[in-house]
CSV table of C-alpha atoms in Angstrom, one decimal:
chain,number,residue,atom,x,y,z
A,8,MET,CA,4.4,-14.6,-7.1
A,9,GLU,CA,6.1,-16.3,-4.1
A,10,ILE,CA,5.8,-14.2,-1.0
A,11,GLY,CA,9.1,-12.6,-0.2
A,12,LYS,CA,10.6,-13.0,-3.7
A,13,CYS,CA,10.5,-10.4,-6.5
A,14,PRO,CA,8.8,-11.8,-9.6
A,15,ARG,CA,11.2,-9.8,-11.8
A,16,ASP,CA,14.6,-10.7,-10.4
A,17,ALA,CA,14.0,-13.1,-7.5
A,18,ASN,CA,15.6,-10.8,-4.9
A,19,LYS,CA,14.1,-10.6,-1.4
A,20,MET,CA,11.3,-8.1,-1.1
A,21,LEU,CA,10.9,-5.9,2.0
A,22,TYR,CA,7.8,-4.5,3.7
A,23,THR,CA,7.8,-0.7,3.8
A,24,PHE,CA,5.4,2.0,4.7
A,25,GLU,CA,4.7,4.9,2.3
A,26,SER,CA,2.7,7.9,3.3
A,27,GLU,CA,1.4,10.9,1.4
A,28,LYS,CA,-1.0,13.8,1.8
A,29,LEU,CA,-3.2,14.5,-1.2
A,30,SER,CA,-4.4,17.9,-2.3
A,31,ASP,CA,-8.0,17.1,-1.4
A,32,GLY,CA,-7.1,16.7,2.3
A,33,VAL,CA,-6.8,12.9,2.2
A,34,ALA,CA,-3.9,11.3,4.1
A,35,ARG,CA,-2.9,7.9,2.7
A,36,VAL,CA,-0.6,5.3,4.2
A,37,SER,CA,0.3,2.2,2.2
A,38,LEU,CA,1.9,-1.1,3.3
A,39,VAL,CA,4.1,-2.1,0.3
A,40,LEU,CA,6.2,-5.1,-0.6
A,41,LYS,CA,9.1,-3.6,-2.4
A,42,CYS,CA,12.2,-5.0,-4.2
A,43,PRO,CA,15.3,-2.9,-3.2
A,44,VAL,CA,17.1,-3.8,-6.4
A,45,CYS,CA,14.6,-3.1,-9.2
A,46,ASN,CA,12.0,-1.1,-7.2
A,47,TYR,CA,9.1,-3.5,-8.2
A,48,ARG,CA,6.3,-2.9,-5.7
A,49,VAL,CA,3.0,-4.4,-4.6
A,50,VAL,CA,0.6,-2.5,-2.4
A,51,VAL,CA,-0.6,-5.0,0.2
A,52,GLU,CA,-2.8,-2.7,2.2
A,53,ARG,CA,-3.8,1.0,2.1
A,54,LEU,CA,-5.4,3.3,4.7
A,55,GLU,CA,-7.0,6.6,3.8
A,56,ALA,CA,-8.1,9.2,6.4
A,57,SER,CA,-10.2,12.3,5.6
A,58,ARG,CA,-12.8,14.5,7.2
A,59,ASP,CA,-16.5,14.7,6.2
A,60,LYS,CA,-18.4,18.0,5.9
A,61,ASP,CA,-19.1,17.9,9.7
A,62,GLY,CA,-15.5,17.4,10.7
A,63,ASN,CA,-15.7,13.8,11.6
A,64,VAL,CA,-12.7,11.6,10.7
A,65,LEU,CA,-13.3,8.9,8.2
A,66,ILE,CA,-10.9,6.0,7.8
A,67,ARG,CA,-11.1,3.6,4.9
A,68,ARG,CA,-9.1,0.4,4.7
A,69,PHE,CA,-8.3,-1.3,1.4
A,70,PHE,CA,-6.7,-4.7,0.8
A,71,THR,CA,-5.3,-6.1,-2.5
A,72,GLU,CA,-6.7,-9.4,-3.6
A,73,SER,CA,-4.4,-12.4,-3.6
A,74,LYS,CA,-4.1,-13.9,-7.0
A,75,PRO,CA,-2.8,-17.4,-7.6
A,76,ALA,CA,0.4,-17.5,-9.6
C-alpha cells in the first residue's frame, strides 16, 4: 500500500483520531489512516490507558507493523 492512497479505490487517505472508553475502564485512542470515500481504515498507532489495582495509571502504546506491498 502506498502511503496516502487507499488500496481499494486510490483516493487520498486522511489521518484521524478515534477514541473510545471500554466497559472494563480502559480508554483507547487510535491514530488511523482512513479513506473518506470507502471508509477503508488502517490503525497506525494505538494508546490504551487504564488503572491498576493500586490506582496507578498504566499507558500502553501499540504500533502496527509495516508490511511491504
